[in-house]
XYZ file of C-alpha atoms in Angstrom:
360
model
C 100.228 79.418 84.457
C 103.543 79.581 82.539
C 104.219 83.220 83.212
C 103.737 82.591 86.962
C 106.346 79.821 86.705
C 108.677 82.180 84.918
C 108.109 84.859 87.536
C 108.945 82.338 90.282
C 112.177 81.138 88.745
C 113.231 84.772 88.014
C 112.690 85.501 91.719
C 114.711 82.478 92.710
C 117.552 83.585 90.394
C 117.448 87.089 91.711
C 117.758 86.076 95.316
C 120.329 83.444 94.425
C 120.588 79.949 96.000
C 123.470 80.955 98.354
C 121.475 83.966 99.594
C 118.097 82.139 99.825
C 117.055 82.013 103.499
C 116.843 78.503 104.988
C 113.330 77.258 105.594
C 111.733 80.301 103.904
C 109.170 80.207 101.146
C 107.849 82.973 98.960
C 104.473 82.047 97.458
C 102.045 84.380 95.680
C 98.278 83.849 96.385
C 95.713 83.322 93.669
C 93.024 86.070 93.502
C 89.486 84.697 93.647
C 87.723 87.787 92.293
C 88.791 90.996 94.116
C 90.337 89.138 97.046
C 93.544 91.124 96.980
C 92.454 92.884 100.187
C 92.614 89.473 101.856
C 95.810 88.234 100.058
C 97.800 91.355 101.017
C 96.824 91.121 104.648
C 97.611 87.375 104.817
C 101.071 87.961 103.265
C 101.773 90.762 105.783
C 100.732 88.500 108.734
C 102.746 85.570 107.365
C 105.858 87.761 107.589
C 105.074 88.923 111.165
C 107.303 86.118 112.556
C 105.768 85.762 116.042
C 102.270 85.487 114.485
C 103.364 82.860 111.944
C 105.081 80.742 114.581
C 102.011 80.747 116.779
C 99.753 79.773 113.853
C 102.044 76.949 112.858
C 102.275 75.705 116.420
C 98.477 75.806 116.653
C 98.338 73.656 113.501
C 100.422 70.920 115.174
C 97.921 70.560 118.033
C 95.000 68.057 117.930
C 92.615 68.866 115.163
C 89.412 70.821 115.869
C 86.384 71.391 113.756
C 86.962 73.629 110.782
C 86.820 77.399 111.316
C 88.592 80.474 110.052
C 91.622 79.737 112.270
C 92.100 76.141 111.186
C 91.839 77.303 107.566
C 94.486 79.982 108.133
C 96.659 77.462 109.932
C 96.327 75.038 107.000
C 97.243 77.753 104.539
C 100.337 78.894 106.488
C 101.344 75.268 106.935
C 100.973 74.671 103.238
C 103.199 77.620 102.360
C 105.854 76.715 105.006
C 106.037 73.087 103.822
C 106.259 73.474 100.054
C 108.922 71.489 98.336
C 109.761 74.478 96.146
C 111.015 77.767 97.570
C 108.857 79.966 95.298
C 105.586 79.600 93.501
C 101.785 80.195 93.778
C 99.182 78.828 96.073
C 95.365 79.183 95.825
C 93.980 80.085 99.337
C 90.685 78.577 98.235
C 89.622 76.898 101.495
C 90.319 80.063 103.515
C 88.372 82.301 101.176
C 85.439 79.877 101.020
C 85.326 79.818 104.832
C 85.639 83.626 105.100
C 82.713 84.104 102.757
C 80.705 81.506 104.753
C 81.514 83.182 108.127
C 80.941 86.774 107.249
C 78.439 88.120 104.766
C 80.442 91.357 104.464
C 83.063 89.378 102.539
C 80.611 87.058 100.759
C 80.702 88.726 97.342
C 83.067 89.650 94.593
C 83.426 93.316 95.536
C 86.565 95.041 96.669
C 86.650 95.102 100.516
C 88.631 97.211 102.976
C 91.853 95.491 103.994
C 91.757 97.168 107.391
C 88.261 95.875 108.131
C 89.456 92.381 107.126
C 92.522 92.565 109.363
C 90.349 93.670 112.282
C 87.824 90.906 111.657
C 90.520 88.253 111.285
C 92.426 89.057 114.485
C 89.297 89.450 116.555
C 87.842 86.172 115.251
C 91.065 84.263 115.991
C 91.179 85.642 119.505
C 87.478 84.727 120.079
C 88.041 81.204 118.801
C 91.080 80.746 121.041
C 89.198 81.960 124.057
C 86.256 79.698 123.228
C 88.603 76.678 122.925
C 90.236 77.480 126.239
C 86.862 77.651 127.857
C 85.835 74.295 126.371
C 89.159 72.668 127.368
C 88.520 73.940 130.921
C 85.025 72.510 131.004
C 86.219 69.203 129.574
C 89.111 69.095 132.064
C 86.652 69.795 134.843
C 84.277 67.087 133.762
C 87.192 64.647 133.481
C 88.339 65.160 137.083
C 84.894 65.696 138.401
C 85.775 68.811 140.433
C 84.064 72.130 139.784
C 86.100 75.201 139.223
C 84.431 77.990 141.148
C 85.999 80.873 139.300
C 84.301 79.715 136.156
C 80.896 80.784 137.491
C 81.900 84.383 137.644
C 80.807 85.813 134.304
C 82.358 89.138 135.086
C 85.893 88.004 134.784
C 87.319 89.193 131.430
C 88.105 86.331 129.002
C 91.773 85.239 129.298
C 94.150 86.898 126.915
C 95.434 84.862 123.984
C 98.547 84.851 121.902
C 96.870 87.260 119.526
C 96.608 89.720 122.423
C 100.290 88.970 123.479
C 101.474 89.893 119.974
C 99.159 92.748 118.864
C 97.449 94.234 121.907
C 98.464 97.533 123.314
C 96.741 99.824 125.776
C 95.551 103.398 125.382
C 94.617 105.570 128.305
C 92.023 108.329 127.937
C 92.821 111.086 130.371
C 90.444 113.984 131.235
C 91.659 116.772 133.597
C 89.114 119.132 135.106
C 90.362 122.670 134.714
C 88.581 123.764 137.840
C 89.763 121.227 140.464
C 92.614 119.645 138.461
C 91.266 116.071 139.121
C 92.368 113.684 136.414
C 90.093 110.715 135.546
C 91.514 108.105 133.260
C 90.030 105.182 131.408
C 92.023 102.416 129.701
C 91.146 100.791 126.508
C 92.897 98.004 124.606
C 93.590 97.913 120.899
C 94.798 95.339 118.401
C 95.596 98.028 115.786
C 95.844 101.760 116.023
C 94.041 103.996 113.559
C 95.648 107.399 113.041
C 94.598 110.469 111.056
C 96.802 111.538 108.112
C 97.827 115.022 106.953
C 99.689 116.098 103.832
C 103.527 115.897 103.901
C 103.986 114.409 107.345
C 105.419 111.354 108.927
C 104.198 108.479 111.039
C 105.794 110.059 114.115
C 103.817 113.261 113.442
C 100.566 111.230 113.056
C 101.188 109.479 116.340
C 101.977 112.748 118.076
C 98.667 114.217 116.710
C 96.965 111.214 118.125
C 98.055 112.294 121.671
C 97.262 115.950 121.258
C 95.327 117.612 124.106
C 91.879 118.870 123.268
C 89.882 121.277 125.328
C 86.310 120.433 126.203
C 84.308 123.669 126.539
C 81.021 125.454 125.841
C 78.408 122.788 124.945
C 81.072 120.046 125.156
C 81.884 120.617 128.847
C 82.766 117.585 130.885
C 80.791 116.446 133.908
C 83.306 116.367 136.779
C 82.460 113.912 139.576
C 84.563 115.909 141.971
C 82.947 119.313 141.261
C 79.553 117.589 140.639
C 78.906 119.927 137.698
C 79.927 120.486 134.084
C 83.339 122.022 133.748
C 85.874 122.913 131.148
C 88.453 120.163 130.793
C 91.516 118.960 128.893
C 91.270 115.534 127.273
C 94.014 113.486 125.687
C 94.712 109.974 124.547
C 98.038 108.385 125.495
C 99.625 105.068 124.735
C 100.028 103.275 128.038
C 101.401 99.963 126.761
C 102.979 99.420 123.333
C 102.453 96.036 121.691
C 105.035 93.526 120.428
C 103.800 94.216 116.890
C 102.243 97.557 116.314
C 99.699 97.491 113.438
C 99.117 101.105 112.360
C 96.180 101.892 110.160
C 96.337 105.206 108.290
C 92.903 106.714 107.855
C 93.166 107.365 104.198
C 89.417 107.044 103.368
C 87.425 110.077 104.341
C 83.701 110.682 103.911
C 83.036 113.822 101.917
C 79.574 115.274 102.735
C 79.319 117.198 99.474
C 80.224 114.160 97.349
C 78.159 111.795 99.479
C 80.924 109.175 99.304
C 84.364 108.202 100.623
C 87.356 109.655 98.906
C 90.978 108.698 99.310
C 93.558 110.908 100.931
C 96.716 110.158 98.940
C 98.776 112.355 101.215
C 102.505 111.662 101.458
C 103.124 110.134 104.859
C 106.718 108.994 105.461
C 107.073 105.738 107.314
C 110.629 104.930 108.388
C 112.167 101.454 108.372
C 113.036 102.037 111.993
C 110.609 103.711 114.364
C 111.522 104.974 117.763
C 108.400 105.219 119.892
C 108.041 107.055 123.145
C 105.476 105.774 125.485
C 103.760 108.998 126.363
C 101.994 107.935 129.454
C 103.714 108.355 132.828
C 103.519 104.842 134.126
C 104.855 103.164 131.047
C 107.126 100.244 131.732
C 109.632 100.801 128.962
C 109.642 104.547 128.069
C 111.221 104.108 124.664
C 110.901 101.206 122.223
C 112.606 100.671 118.896
C 110.450 99.112 116.201
C 111.372 97.687 112.788
C 109.009 97.821 109.820
C 108.236 94.281 108.788
C 105.307 94.701 106.408
C 103.011 97.183 104.693
C 99.640 96.704 103.076
C 99.507 99.249 100.238
C 96.307 100.568 98.660
C 96.602 101.385 94.946
C 93.835 103.452 93.374
C 91.497 106.267 94.136
C 88.827 105.004 96.532
C 87.968 102.322 99.068
C 85.880 100.191 96.791
C 87.916 100.673 93.709
C 91.531 99.852 93.362
C 93.894 97.127 94.408
C 95.918 96.024 97.404
C 99.461 94.726 97.440
C 101.874 93.924 100.293
C 105.553 94.681 100.790
C 107.255 92.611 103.395
C 110.725 92.280 104.915
C 112.117 88.796 104.999
C 115.530 88.266 106.595
C 117.405 91.236 105.182
C 115.578 92.005 101.945
C 112.219 93.293 100.799
C 109.648 91.543 98.654
C 106.533 92.794 96.898
C 103.434 90.438 96.817
C 100.845 91.400 94.193
C 98.440 88.425 94.359
C 100.189 85.669 92.443
C 103.271 87.740 91.529
C 106.228 87.994 93.898
C 109.234 90.153 93.233
C 112.270 91.354 95.171
C 112.491 95.114 95.607
C 115.072 97.610 96.820
C 114.624 99.130 100.265
C 114.777 102.523 98.438
C 111.674 101.597 96.386
C 109.624 101.720 99.631
C 109.575 105.499 99.314
C 107.257 105.089 96.270
C 104.590 103.970 98.714
C 104.608 107.047 100.984
C 101.859 108.760 98.915
C 101.701 111.852 96.713
C 102.824 115.472 97.467
C 100.167 116.726 95.062
C 96.660 115.447 94.934
C 96.498 115.891 91.140
C 96.980 112.296 90.170
C 94.640 110.592 92.603
C 95.596 107.097 91.568
C 98.283 106.601 94.146
C 99.992 103.599 95.696
C 100.124 104.536 99.350
C 100.897 102.751 102.587
C 97.624 101.866 104.354
C 98.455 99.438 107.137
C 101.964 99.347 108.591
C 103.269 96.485 110.733
C 106.136 97.428 113.102
C 107.829 94.793 115.226
C 109.462 95.653 118.568
C 113.143 94.852 118.769
C 113.154 93.445 122.265
């Protein structure tokens, strides 16, 4: 315990009391047996300010029965209300609840941080939608009047603050090369998974995501207009960009000949400032400026081996959270997490999930 205390006071000294941001707390999280996948994502989300504010506001509402969201709210509240500015907290209640709720995480094995992020955001959104439905029912029973729209099971569930913060929309466009008719289908995302290539950048990965592919030979597309299978062009475009863009780099690839997943430690540059062009025609704001606020980094050679850490931006400096250890790092040091130019030393520390926050 002593070295953790020493680490904390060193951090406090390094930041300096005059520089220390008001109402900010930097607390490492205890690892409960390979729970770094969870700790790193929780730290990244804590430093996504809009998300933290919503979670803390939720905590101040009337108490509900314990679930993953109430446990997360308690954890964030506990960090935000510590007497000390730096230190360590055991997220025991949250981990216990997580293991109870989802058997995927109910073990001491290393899990995938992206799977956990996905599960967490979707679970919170589901819980919020469920609560809203219950409140509506209770409200209805209280005033005795029936709300007719509630009987329509086809209406999509209302969007929650999780959607307001993380949800963007993709549009899948297919253009028949015979009659030129375009059919498009929208789909929402809470995080965007992009393929990686060696020595590229995030911008390049996103551009690759929107590349046009040709559907031909046995993959021809059935065109409603022509009423037959035709060659077509297909592409994915971002129609609506989210407030916080969570980008997942697909670094784990299944290798047939090895019969297992291997890690792509490719060097993919992610800038501190990302200018994104909405590629779809009817986009509301054609260009958005994003700032990097957090990165979940995978260290090691494969998905089930290795370790996760998080680097986050707080006010105007960067911090590295490695379970219970927290240290201040230089913005230049972020380049160390881009990945490797050569695949020789597989054991890389490379950016895995990037959180970009929109400026407006």
